[in-house]
């Protein structure tokens, strides 16, 4: 995979082939091994954790110089600000809600100052530990729910096919840390439900409370998902599924109160943030159903990039395989409904994953469906594992069965990775390159460093998605970005209107970074050099001059010019 | 079932104190700080809590998972609380985390004392020889190390990916001068003409050659009678006639300031 990434950065052919070959080598042989009955429990855990961690390394080696994913730069900025100022709730104009869930940033900052490492390596360690914890907790959770290490390891492998596993939950972002902590909290709930001894139940309760508090401080949605899970388990226990002592009303209440206190006392902005996202999702669904809004076309990015045919076919087949196998697994879960209320809830989560797949066709609801998969795929893992082990219930791991398992795992894991990340961002892009005899970083990095050094920190900026993130993370500026709102208004206007002057003044915007490359609007790809073989200006070419020249006026200053990126001092527009 | 390991509490307490001491007192010894801080963030406090709650069992996978999860949670909560009071530092974080671990360890010792004499955990089944596994592990680490080195090796891109930055900034507030910096990230040496003009009238032209990685810094004084904008351009002399390659401009050079 590293060789594939190197080829991609060099613009050479064969990069995709090597990448997927490496992916299959990591995933398939261990998957085939754990399907059989022979491996010991220790071997199963080792394989599962090993594969999960290797896939995390895949992400690390994708960007070994710095955090480059769009959300990573936002959380890096939060971390750096805590390191500089030693205090919580710094300013983050691109994702304001993130500063009010400071678990990841604070832990990374603490590890950074305690080890002497920078925020980047400290963040890699934190997320690496989180990935390890996710795999361990999933294994134990599945094992307790099914009573079988074999089932647990198979279910864990199926979870790897979750669309967000390869990159999204491996990135330096608050959900990547909150999800594993919630996994251990869920394990504590299951263990508590199994215990008869009051002392042991109390022990699990205390452990749960510590973990739940950490989740609440780290990520809003994961905290709410934990509450929803506990309520669902308690309702299931009340309805006669599993054991009555599995009911976790007190834990649900504790988590709900903690999440509510945090929401209202610390992060009231989260209500608006999530309300906007869900409101847009529901509105989008209604519009799409009514036919007033165009449906989203799968495997086509918002920038119009269409995935190759083989990727589309594999993606559809992977979903089809899961959809075909899941009902059998859900049937097995129903037959075991007396065993565990949590198991029933997990089955319902698997069914819910399938039920909300159509949301991926709604442009404004796609992201909601995608994020939900991190939680709901736990049910897919359990369901598919139960189905697979039922099909092979005589315990014989024959060659055809192993081959079928290998093909199944290969298709669903590749399908998940394909669905989860755009093709052109899947392999490495040139970040630190050799030009002549020197290592050089992209102009956006130079812009960020220049801004911090020459302008000082905290200046109001309007910028595109990629330069804005660099200005925030490395330039310590206060950038406004986004496809809506002030940044778009300022950067895409063809005339300087009184309204624009007023908006710039009201928001304290003193500078505008104008990048004439269209790709700079893409937060995932705009920060990189163009790959060798691509045009100098990137895959999408330049914006027309009338879209980039509006601010080039006698009453603005032109302070920075790197060719593609120009910084204007715009305070003269409203002074 | 609760499994009691003799002296585990003492081991945890001593390790926690040692780790905190290293983090706080050995800031210049990264080889010691890294493992100490990792132990405080990923293992010690969680393990102490798990022991205290009686959740550590014979199942090492479970104990490891709970210790890792609880440690991350405790280290995180401590970091958030310290940052909330504006006192997050290596010493405070390490000391607080170690104190939590120490307190839990003491509580474990009391718990053990209340339960009576310690019982040794029965030894597990004999382990197979691990030479093959060790060899595999070394091979895996070497492979990962090679991958990291390869991934972190900057690869060449075409020379035209190089760029030159021209930027202008006030020298000092009210100094009546600006600093113009030209930085080359090009592949080869490039020659330019730097042209300075006020209000469209050329005030100065000078040849400028930038080597790769070189920054040229020039102070441009603004004459009191300067009229019109200050424009500084780099003209590319590789073209005939030379064409503007980079350009910066200050609209009102008599009022040069940075707006923050």
PDB file of C-alpha atoms in Angstrom, chain B:
ATOM      1  CA  UNK B   1     -15.056 -13.409  39.986  1.00  0.00           C
ATOM      2  CA  UNK B   2     -12.542 -11.091  41.578  1.00  0.00           C
ATOM      3  CA  UNK B   3      -8.989 -12.210  41.216  1.00  0.00           C
ATOM      4  CA  UNK B   4      -6.497 -10.775  43.647  1.00  0.00           C
ATOM      5  CA  UNK B   5      -2.906 -10.408  42.677  1.00  0.00           C
ATOM      6  CA  UNK B   6      -0.552  -9.811  45.586  1.00  0.00           C
ATOM      7  CA  UNK B   7       1.280  -6.498  45.605  1.00  0.00           C
ATOM      8  CA  UNK B   8      -0.250  -5.317  42.348  1.00  0.00           C
ATOM      9  CA  UNK B   9      -1.310  -2.142  44.102  1.00  0.00           C
ATOM     10  CA  UNK B  10       2.210  -1.425  45.264  1.00  0.00           C
ATOM     11  CA  UNK B  11       3.562  -1.949  41.774  1.00  0.00           C
ATOM     12  CA  UNK B  12       0.968   0.399  40.257  1.00  0.00           C
ATOM     13  CA  UNK B  13       1.567   3.084  42.878  1.00  0.00           C
ATOM     14  CA  UNK B  14       5.334   3.001  42.490  1.00  0.00           C
ATOM     15  CA  UNK B  15       5.142   3.033  38.707  1.00  0.00           C
ATOM     16  CA  UNK B  16       2.685   5.930  38.710  1.00  0.00           C
ATOM     17  CA  UNK B  17       4.874   8.003  40.996  1.00  0.00           C
ATOM     18  CA  UNK B  18       7.955   7.158  38.956  1.00  0.00           C
ATOM     19  CA  UNK B  19       6.228   8.067  35.705  1.00  0.00           C
ATOM     20  CA  UNK B  20       4.973  11.360  37.093  1.00  0.00           C
ATOM     21  CA  UNK B  21       8.410  12.183  38.452  1.00  0.00           C
ATOM     22  CA  UNK B  22      10.016  11.516  35.091  1.00  0.00           C
ATOM     23  CA  UNK B  23       7.425  13.636  33.238  1.00  0.00           C
ATOM     24  CA  UNK B  24       7.812  16.516  35.656  1.00  0.00           C
ATOM     25  CA  UNK B  25      11.538  16.454  36.342  1.00  0.00           C
ATOM     26  CA  UNK B  26      13.146  15.101  33.194  1.00  0.00           C
ATOM     27  CA  UNK B  27      11.919  17.414  30.450  1.00  0.00           C
ATOM     28  CA  UNK B  28      15.130  17.037  28.488  1.00  0.00           C
ATOM     29  CA  UNK B  29      15.212  13.254  28.431  1.00  0.00           C
ATOM     30  CA  UNK B  30      12.676  12.266  25.792  1.00  0.00           C
ATOM     31  CA  UNK B  31      13.711   8.620  25.931  1.00  0.00           C
ATOM     32  CA  UNK B  32      12.389   8.535  29.507  1.00  0.00           C
ATOM     33  CA  UNK B  33       9.493  10.953  29.133  1.00  0.00           C
ATOM     34  CA  UNK B  34       7.822   9.157  26.261  1.00  0.00           C
ATOM     35  CA  UNK B  35       7.326   5.787  27.976  1.00  0.00           C
ATOM     36  CA  UNK B  36       6.465   7.485  31.266  1.00  0.00           C
ATOM     37  CA  UNK B  37       3.789   9.689  29.726  1.00  0.00           C
ATOM     38  CA  UNK B  38       2.414   6.827  27.657  1.00  0.00           C
ATOM     39  CA  UNK B  39       2.139   4.702  30.777  1.00  0.00           C
ATOM     40  CA  UNK B  40       0.186   7.468  32.499  1.00  0.00           C
ATOM     41  CA  UNK B  41      -2.118   8.016  29.543  1.00  0.00           C
ATOM     42  CA  UNK B  42      -2.671   4.454  28.397  1.00  0.00           C
ATOM     43  CA  UNK B  43      -2.184   2.041  31.259  1.00  0.00           C
ATOM     44  CA  UNK B  44      -1.528   2.934  34.881  1.00  0.00           C
ATOM     45  CA  UNK B  45      -4.613   4.882  36.053  1.00  0.00           C
ATOM     46  CA  UNK B  46      -7.010   2.604  34.217  1.00  0.00           C
ATOM     47  CA  UNK B  47      -5.355  -0.514  35.546  1.00  0.00           C
ATOM     48  CA  UNK B  48      -5.502   0.852  39.087  1.00  0.00           C
ATOM     49  CA  UNK B  49      -9.202   1.684  38.682  1.00  0.00           C
ATOM     50  CA  UNK B  50      -9.968  -1.729  37.237  1.00  0.00           C
ATOM     51  CA  UNK B  51      -8.153  -3.382  40.145  1.00  0.00           C
ATOM     52  CA  UNK B  52      -9.985  -1.163  42.603  1.00  0.00           C
ATOM     53  CA  UNK B  53     -13.355  -2.042  41.143  1.00  0.00           C
ATOM     54  CA  UNK B  54     -12.503  -5.727  41.183  1.00  0.00           C
ATOM     55  CA  UNK B  55     -12.909  -6.020  37.415  1.00  0.00           C
ATOM     56  CA  UNK B  56      -9.463  -7.379  36.628  1.00  0.00           C
ATOM     57  CA  UNK B  57      -9.736 -11.053  36.005  1.00  0.00           C
ATOM     58  CA  UNK B  58      -7.819 -13.961  34.606  1.00  0.00           C
ATOM     59  CA  UNK B  59      -8.797 -12.779  31.149  1.00  0.00           C
ATOM     60  CA  UNK B  60      -5.840 -10.675  30.150  1.00  0.00           C
ATOM     61  CA  UNK B  61      -7.591  -9.376  27.056  1.00  0.00           C
ATOM     62  CA  UNK B  62     -10.406  -8.022  29.173  1.00  0.00           C
ATOM     63  CA  UNK B  63      -8.062  -6.504  31.737  1.00  0.00           C
ATOM     64  CA  UNK B  64      -5.979  -4.894  28.997  1.00  0.00           C
ATOM     65  CA  UNK B  65      -9.066  -3.490  27.278  1.00  0.00           C
ATOM     66  CA  UNK B  66     -10.563  -2.077  30.444  1.00  0.00           C
ATOM     67  CA  UNK B  67      -7.236  -0.651  31.593  1.00  0.00           C
ATOM     68  CA  UNK B  68      -6.633   1.042  28.247  1.00  0.00           C
ATOM     69  CA  UNK B  69     -10.180   2.406  28.018  1.00  0.00           C
ATOM     70  CA  UNK B  70     -10.289   3.623  31.606  1.00  0.00           C
ATOM     71  CA  UNK B  71      -6.801   5.147  31.351  1.00  0.00           C
ATOM     72  CA  UNK B  72      -7.710   7.115  28.250  1.00  0.00           C
ATOM     73  CA  UNK B  73     -10.909   8.282  29.961  1.00  0.00           C
ATOM     74  CA  UNK B  74      -9.127   9.318  33.168  1.00  0.00           C
ATOM     75  CA  UNK B  75      -6.241  11.012  31.358  1.00  0.00           C
ATOM     76  CA  UNK B  76      -8.783  12.833  29.195  1.00  0.00           C
ATOM     77  CA  UNK B  77     -10.953  13.994  32.081  1.00  0.00           C
ATOM     78  CA  UNK B  78      -7.903  15.169  34.020  1.00  0.00           C
ATOM     79  CA  UNK B  79      -6.639  17.077  30.970  1.00  0.00           C
ATOM     80  CA  UNK B  80     -10.020  18.739  30.390  1.00  0.00           C
ATOM     81  CA  UNK B  81     -10.339  19.756  34.042  1.00  0.00           C
ATOM     82  CA  UNK B  82      -6.813  21.160  34.219  1.00  0.00           C
ATOM     83  CA  UNK B  83      -7.293  23.063  30.967  1.00  0.00           C
ATOM     84  CA  UNK B  84     -10.598  24.392  32.279  1.00  0.00           C
ATOM     85  CA  UNK B  85      -8.692  25.982  35.165  1.00  0.00           C
ATOM     86  CA  UNK B  86      -5.913  27.127  32.856  1.00  0.00           C
ATOM     87  CA  UNK B  87      -3.260  25.004  34.563  1.00  0.00           C
ATOM     88  CA  UNK B  88      -2.650  22.261  32.034  1.00  0.00           C
ATOM     89  CA  UNK B  89       1.075  21.561  32.081  1.00  0.00           C
ATOM     90  CA  UNK B  90       3.285  18.493  32.053  1.00  0.00           C
ATOM     91  CA  UNK B  91       3.774  18.646  35.812  1.00  0.00           C
ATOM     92  CA  UNK B  92       0.110  19.177  36.723  1.00  0.00           C
ATOM     93  CA  UNK B  93      -1.239  16.572  34.335  1.00  0.00           C
ATOM     94  CA  UNK B  94       1.320  13.931  35.279  1.00  0.00           C
ATOM     95  CA  UNK B  95       0.939  14.647  38.990  1.00  0.00           C
ATOM     96  CA  UNK B  96      -2.871  14.586  38.931  1.00  0.00           C
ATOM     97  CA  UNK B  97      -3.058  11.430  36.845  1.00  0.00           C
ATOM     98  CA  UNK B  98      -0.460   9.742  39.031  1.00  0.00           C
ATOM     99  CA  UNK B  99      -2.298  10.904  42.153  1.00  0.00           C
ATOM    100  CA  UNK B 100      -5.509   9.318  40.883  1.00  0.00           C
ATOM    101  CA  UNK B 101      -3.588   6.134  40.202  1.00  0.00           C
ATOM    102  CA  UNK B 102      -1.888   6.274  43.601  1.00  0.00           C
ATOM    103  CA  UNK B 103      -5.170   6.816  45.445  1.00  0.00           C
ATOM    104  CA  UNK B 104      -6.789   3.920  43.604  1.00  0.00           C
ATOM    105  CA  UNK B 105      -3.794   1.744  44.400  1.00  0.00           C
ATOM    106  CA  UNK B 106      -4.030   2.562  48.099  1.00  0.00           C
ATOM    107  CA  UNK B 107      -7.723   1.747  48.020  1.00  0.00           C
ATOM    108  CA  UNK B 108      -6.879  -1.549  46.366  1.00  0.00           C
ATOM    109  CA  UNK B 109      -4.451  -2.322  49.163  1.00  0.00           C
ATOM    110  CA  UNK B 110      -7.167  -1.630  51.779  1.00  0.00           C
ATOM    111  CA  UNK B 111      -9.594  -3.761  49.837  1.00  0.00           C
ATOM    112  CA  UNK B 112      -7.125  -6.610  49.739  1.00  0.00           C
ATOM    113  CA  UNK B 113      -6.415  -6.236  53.440  1.00  0.00           C
ATOM    114  CA  UNK B 114     -10.118  -6.415  54.230  1.00  0.00           C
ATOM    115  CA  UNK B 115     -10.480  -9.574  52.190  1.00  0.00           C
ATOM    116  CA  UNK B 116      -7.712 -11.411  54.031  1.00  0.00           C
ATOM    117  CA  UNK B 117      -4.541 -13.071  52.790  1.00  0.00           C
ATOM    118  CA  UNK B 118      -3.858 -12.786  49.109  1.00  0.00           C
ATOM    119  CA  UNK B 119      -4.288 -15.749  46.887  1.00  0.00           C
ATOM    120  CA  UNK B 120      -1.972 -16.255  44.037  1.00  0.00           C
ATOM    121  CA  UNK B 121      -3.424 -16.497  40.608  1.00  0.00           C
ATOM    122  CA  UNK B 122      -2.931 -19.953  39.297  1.00  0.00           C
ATOM    123  CA  UNK B 123      -0.336 -19.967  36.563  1.00  0.00           C
ATOM    124  CA  UNK B 124      -1.732 -20.257  33.078  1.00  0.00           C
ATOM    125  CA  UNK B 125      -0.931 -23.064  30.707  1.00  0.00           C
ATOM    126  CA  UNK B 126       2.704 -23.310  29.725  1.00  0.00           C
ATOM    127  CA  UNK B 127       3.532 -21.023  26.886  1.00  0.00           C
ATOM    128  CA  UNK B 128       4.937 -22.322  23.658  1.00  0.00           C
ATOM    129  CA  UNK B 129       8.341 -21.225  22.613  1.00  0.00           C
ATOM    130  CA  UNK B 130       8.067 -17.739  21.251  1.00  0.00           C
ATOM    131  CA  UNK B 131      11.118 -17.655  19.035  1.00  0.00           C
ATOM    132  CA  UNK B 132       9.104 -17.938  15.843  1.00  0.00           C
ATOM    133  CA  UNK B 133       6.649 -15.345  17.067  1.00  0.00           C
ATOM    134  CA  UNK B 134       9.466 -13.026  18.043  1.00  0.00           C
ATOM    135  CA  UNK B 135      11.033 -13.413  14.626  1.00  0.00           C
ATOM    136  CA  UNK B 136       7.699 -12.644  13.024  1.00  0.00           C
ATOM    137  CA  UNK B 137       7.263  -9.601  15.212  1.00  0.00           C
ATOM    138  CA  UNK B 138      10.720  -8.307  14.346  1.00  0.00           C
ATOM    139  CA  UNK B 139       9.977  -8.843  10.662  1.00  0.00           C
ATOM    140  CA  UNK B 140       6.667  -7.005  10.995  1.00  0.00           C
ATOM    141  CA  UNK B 141       8.276  -4.081  12.798  1.00  0.00           C
ATOM    142  CA  UNK B 142      11.002  -3.925  10.159  1.00  0.00           C
ATOM    143  CA  UNK B 143       8.376  -3.953   7.398  1.00  0.00           C
ATOM    144  CA  UNK B 144       6.405  -1.182   9.051  1.00  0.00           C
ATOM    145  CA  UNK B 145       9.587   0.806   9.618  1.00  0.00           C
ATOM    146  CA  UNK B 146      10.523   0.448   5.964  1.00  0.00           C
ATOM    147  CA  UNK B 147       7.033   1.536   4.969  1.00  0.00           C
ATOM    148  CA  UNK B 148       7.274   4.605   7.210  1.00  0.00           C
ATOM    149  CA  UNK B 149      10.663   5.562   5.769  1.00  0.00           C
ATOM    150  CA  UNK B 150       9.366   5.120   2.212  1.00  0.00           C
ATOM    151  CA  UNK B 151       6.195   7.063   2.936  1.00  0.00           C
ATOM    152  CA  UNK B 152       8.114   9.928   4.521  1.00  0.00           C
ATOM    153  CA  UNK B 153      10.570  10.230   1.648  1.00  0.00           C
ATOM    154  CA  UNK B 154       9.660  13.317  -0.378  1.00  0.00           C
ATOM    155  CA  UNK B 155       9.347  12.260  -3.984  1.00  0.00           C
ATOM    156  CA  UNK B 156      10.375  14.430  -6.913  1.00  0.00           C
ATOM    157  CA  UNK B 157       7.718  16.323  -8.817  1.00  0.00           C
ATOM    158  CA  UNK B 158       8.190  18.245 -12.049  1.00  0.00           C
ATOM    159  CA  UNK B 159      10.169  21.425 -11.674  1.00  0.00           C
ATOM    160  CA  UNK B 160       7.181  23.548 -12.635  1.00  0.00           C
ATOM    161  CA  UNK B 161       5.546  22.710  -9.264  1.00  0.00           C
ATOM    162  CA  UNK B 162       8.023  25.076  -7.675  1.00  0.00           C
ATOM    163  CA  UNK B 163       6.894  28.561  -6.770  1.00  0.00           C
ATOM    164  CA  UNK B 164       8.130  31.944  -5.687  1.00  0.00           C
ATOM    165  CA  UNK B 165       6.408  34.045  -3.047  1.00  0.00           C
ATOM    166  CA  UNK B 166       6.522  37.823  -3.071  1.00  0.00           C
ATOM    167  CA  UNK B 167       5.084  39.445   0.032  1.00  0.00           C
ATOM    168  CA  UNK B 168       4.972  42.869   1.591  1.00  0.00           C
ATOM    169  CA  UNK B 169       4.532  43.864   5.230  1.00  0.00           C
ATOM    170  CA  UNK B 170       5.095  47.017   7.292  1.00  0.00           C
ATOM    171  CA  UNK B 171       8.556  47.245   8.785  1.00  0.00           C
ATOM    172  CA  UNK B 172       7.224  48.794  11.958  1.00  0.00           C
ATOM    173  CA  UNK B 173       4.213  50.852  12.818  1.00  0.00           C
ATOM    174  CA  UNK B 174       4.689  54.407  11.600  1.00  0.00           C
ATOM    175  CA  UNK B 175       8.150  53.721  10.183  1.00  0.00           C
ATOM    176  CA  UNK B 176       7.195  54.862   6.716  1.00  0.00           C
ATOM    177  CA  UNK B 177       8.721  51.771   5.189  1.00  0.00           C
ATOM    178  CA  UNK B 178       7.716  48.329   4.095  1.00  0.00           C
ATOM    179  CA  UNK B 179       9.624  45.079   3.998  1.00  0.00           C
ATOM    180  CA  UNK B 180       9.414  43.178   0.748  1.00  0.00           C
ATOM    181  CA  UNK B 181      10.369  39.513   0.870  1.00  0.00           C
ATOM    182  CA  UNK B 182      10.868  37.268  -2.119  1.00  0.00           C
ATOM    183  CA  UNK B 183      11.275  33.576  -1.337  1.00  0.00           C
ATOM    184  CA  UNK B 184      12.110  30.969  -3.913  1.00  0.00           C
ATOM    185  CA  UNK B 185      10.818  27.421  -3.718  1.00  0.00           C
ATOM    186  CA  UNK B 186      11.770  26.853  -7.342  1.00  0.00           C
ATOM    187  CA  UNK B 187      13.888  24.001  -8.637  1.00  0.00           C
ATOM    188  CA  UNK B 188      16.700  26.135  -9.988  1.00  0.00           C
ATOM    189  CA  UNK B 189      18.224  29.549  -9.665  1.00  0.00           C
ATOM    190  CA  UNK B 190      15.912  32.233 -11.087  1.00  0.00           C
ATOM    191  CA  UNK B 191      16.718  35.776 -12.138  1.00  0.00           C
ATOM    192  CA  UNK B 192      14.304  38.639 -11.836  1.00  0.00           C
ATOM    193  CA  UNK B 193      14.108  42.367 -11.962  1.00  0.00           C
ATOM    194  CA  UNK B 194      12.480  43.824  -8.876  1.00  0.00           C
ATOM    195  CA  UNK B 195      10.642  46.985  -9.813  1.00  0.00           C
ATOM    196  CA  UNK B 196       9.362  49.430  -7.203  1.00  0.00           C
ATOM    197  CA  UNK B 197       6.922  52.114  -8.272  1.00  0.00           C
ATOM    198  CA  UNK B 198       4.778  54.736  -6.610  1.00  0.00           C
ATOM    199  CA  UNK B 199       1.636  55.899  -8.356  1.00  0.00           C
ATOM    200  CA  UNK B 200       2.725  54.288 -11.579  1.00  0.00           C
ATOM    201  CA  UNK B 201       6.152  55.964 -11.605  1.00  0.00           C
ATOM    202  CA  UNK B 202       9.069  53.602 -11.370  1.00  0.00           C
ATOM    203  CA  UNK B 203      11.201  54.540  -8.386  1.00  0.00           C
ATOM    204  CA  UNK B 204      13.701  51.734  -8.488  1.00  0.00           C
ATOM    205  CA  UNK B 205      14.673  48.667 -10.458  1.00  0.00           C
ATOM    206  CA  UNK B 206      17.256  46.157  -9.449  1.00  0.00           C
ATOM    207  CA  UNK B 207      18.351  42.750 -10.573  1.00  0.00           C
ATOM    208  CA  UNK B 208      17.594  39.926  -8.199  1.00  0.00           C
ATOM    209  CA  UNK B 209      18.730  36.329  -8.399  1.00  0.00           C
ATOM    210  CA  UNK B 210      17.179  33.809  -6.047  1.00  0.00           C
ATOM    211  CA  UNK B 211      18.692  30.433  -5.388  1.00  0.00           C
ATOM    212  CA  UNK B 212      16.326  27.577  -4.430  1.00  0.00           C
ATOM    213  CA  UNK B 213      15.270  28.098  -0.830  1.00  0.00           C
ATOM    214  CA  UNK B 214      16.696  31.609  -0.671  1.00  0.00           C
ATOM    215  CA  UNK B 215      14.798  34.572   0.744  1.00  0.00           C
ATOM    216  CA  UNK B 216      15.645  38.100  -0.287  1.00  0.00           C
ATOM    217  CA  UNK B 217      14.497  40.817   2.067  1.00  0.00           C
ATOM    218  CA  UNK B 218      14.388  44.432   1.079  1.00  0.00           C
ATOM    219  CA  UNK B 219      13.298  47.521   2.984  1.00  0.00           C
ATOM    220  CA  UNK B 220      11.465  50.019   0.809  1.00  0.00           C
ATOM    221  CA  UNK B 221      11.133  53.518   2.245  1.00  0.00           C
ATOM    222  CA  UNK B 222       8.065  55.476   1.334  1.00  0.00           C
ATOM    223  CA  UNK B 223       8.919  59.082   0.424  1.00  0.00           C
ATOM    224  CA  UNK B 224       6.767  61.680   2.144  1.00  0.00           C
ATOM    225  CA  UNK B 225       5.532  62.952  -1.180  1.00  0.00           C
ATOM    226  CA  UNK B 226       4.646  59.528  -2.549  1.00  0.00           C
ATOM    227  CA  UNK B 227       1.423  59.691  -4.503  1.00  0.00           C
ATOM    228  CA  UNK B 228      -0.583  56.672  -5.489  1.00  0.00           C
ATOM    229  CA  UNK B 229      -0.078  53.071  -4.598  1.00  0.00           C
ATOM    230  CA  UNK B 230       3.222  51.366  -3.955  1.00  0.00           C
ATOM    231  CA  UNK B 231       3.647  48.460  -6.341  1.00  0.00           C
ATOM    232  CA  UNK B 232       6.510  45.990  -6.160  1.00  0.00           C
ATOM    233  CA  UNK B 233       6.828  43.527  -9.012  1.00  0.00           C
ATOM    234  CA  UNK B 234       9.141  40.699  -9.857  1.00  0.00           C
ATOM    235  CA  UNK B 235       9.770  40.639 -13.582  1.00  0.00           C
ATOM    236  CA  UNK B 236      10.799  37.321 -15.045  1.00  0.00           C
ATOM    237  CA  UNK B 237      13.930  37.974 -17.055  1.00  0.00           C
ATOM    238  CA  UNK B 238      13.772  34.583 -18.696  1.00  0.00           C
ATOM    239  CA  UNK B 239      11.175  36.096 -20.978  1.00  0.00           C
ATOM    240  CA  UNK B 240      11.829  38.850 -23.436  1.00  0.00           C
ATOM    241  CA  UNK B 241      10.602  41.385 -22.731  1.00  0.00           C
ATOM    242  CA  UNK B 242      10.477  40.599 -19.001  1.00  0.00           C
ATOM    243  CA  UNK B 243       6.923  40.061 -17.807  1.00  0.00           C
ATOM    244  CA  UNK B 244       5.477  40.532 -14.301  1.00  0.00           C
ATOM    245  CA  UNK B 245       5.774  37.237 -12.466  1.00  0.00           C
ATOM    246  CA  UNK B 246       4.682  38.275  -8.980  1.00  0.00           C
ATOM    247  CA  UNK B 247       3.273  41.525  -7.772  1.00  0.00           C
ATOM    248  CA  UNK B 248       2.284  43.112  -4.477  1.00  0.00           C
ATOM    249  CA  UNK B 249       0.690  46.473  -3.844  1.00  0.00           C
ATOM    250  CA  UNK B 250      -0.010  48.804  -0.951  1.00  0.00           C
ATOM    251  CA  UNK B 251      -2.930  51.093  -1.744  1.00  0.00           C
ATOM    252  CA  UNK B 252      -1.911  53.937   0.518  1.00  0.00           C
ATOM    253  CA  UNK B 253       1.790  53.654   1.292  1.00  0.00           C
ATOM    254  CA  UNK B 254       1.665  56.668   3.615  1.00  0.00           C
ATOM    255  CA  UNK B 255      -0.605  54.795   5.967  1.00  0.00           C
ATOM    256  CA  UNK B 256       1.017  51.415   6.274  1.00  0.00           C
ATOM    257  CA  UNK B 257      -0.292  49.300   9.066  1.00  0.00           C
ATOM    258  CA  UNK B 258      -1.393  45.818   9.818  1.00  0.00           C
ATOM    259  CA  UNK B 259      -5.009  45.484  10.824  1.00  0.00           C
ATOM    260  CA  UNK B 260      -5.394  42.916  13.596  1.00  0.00           C
TER     261      UNK B 260
END
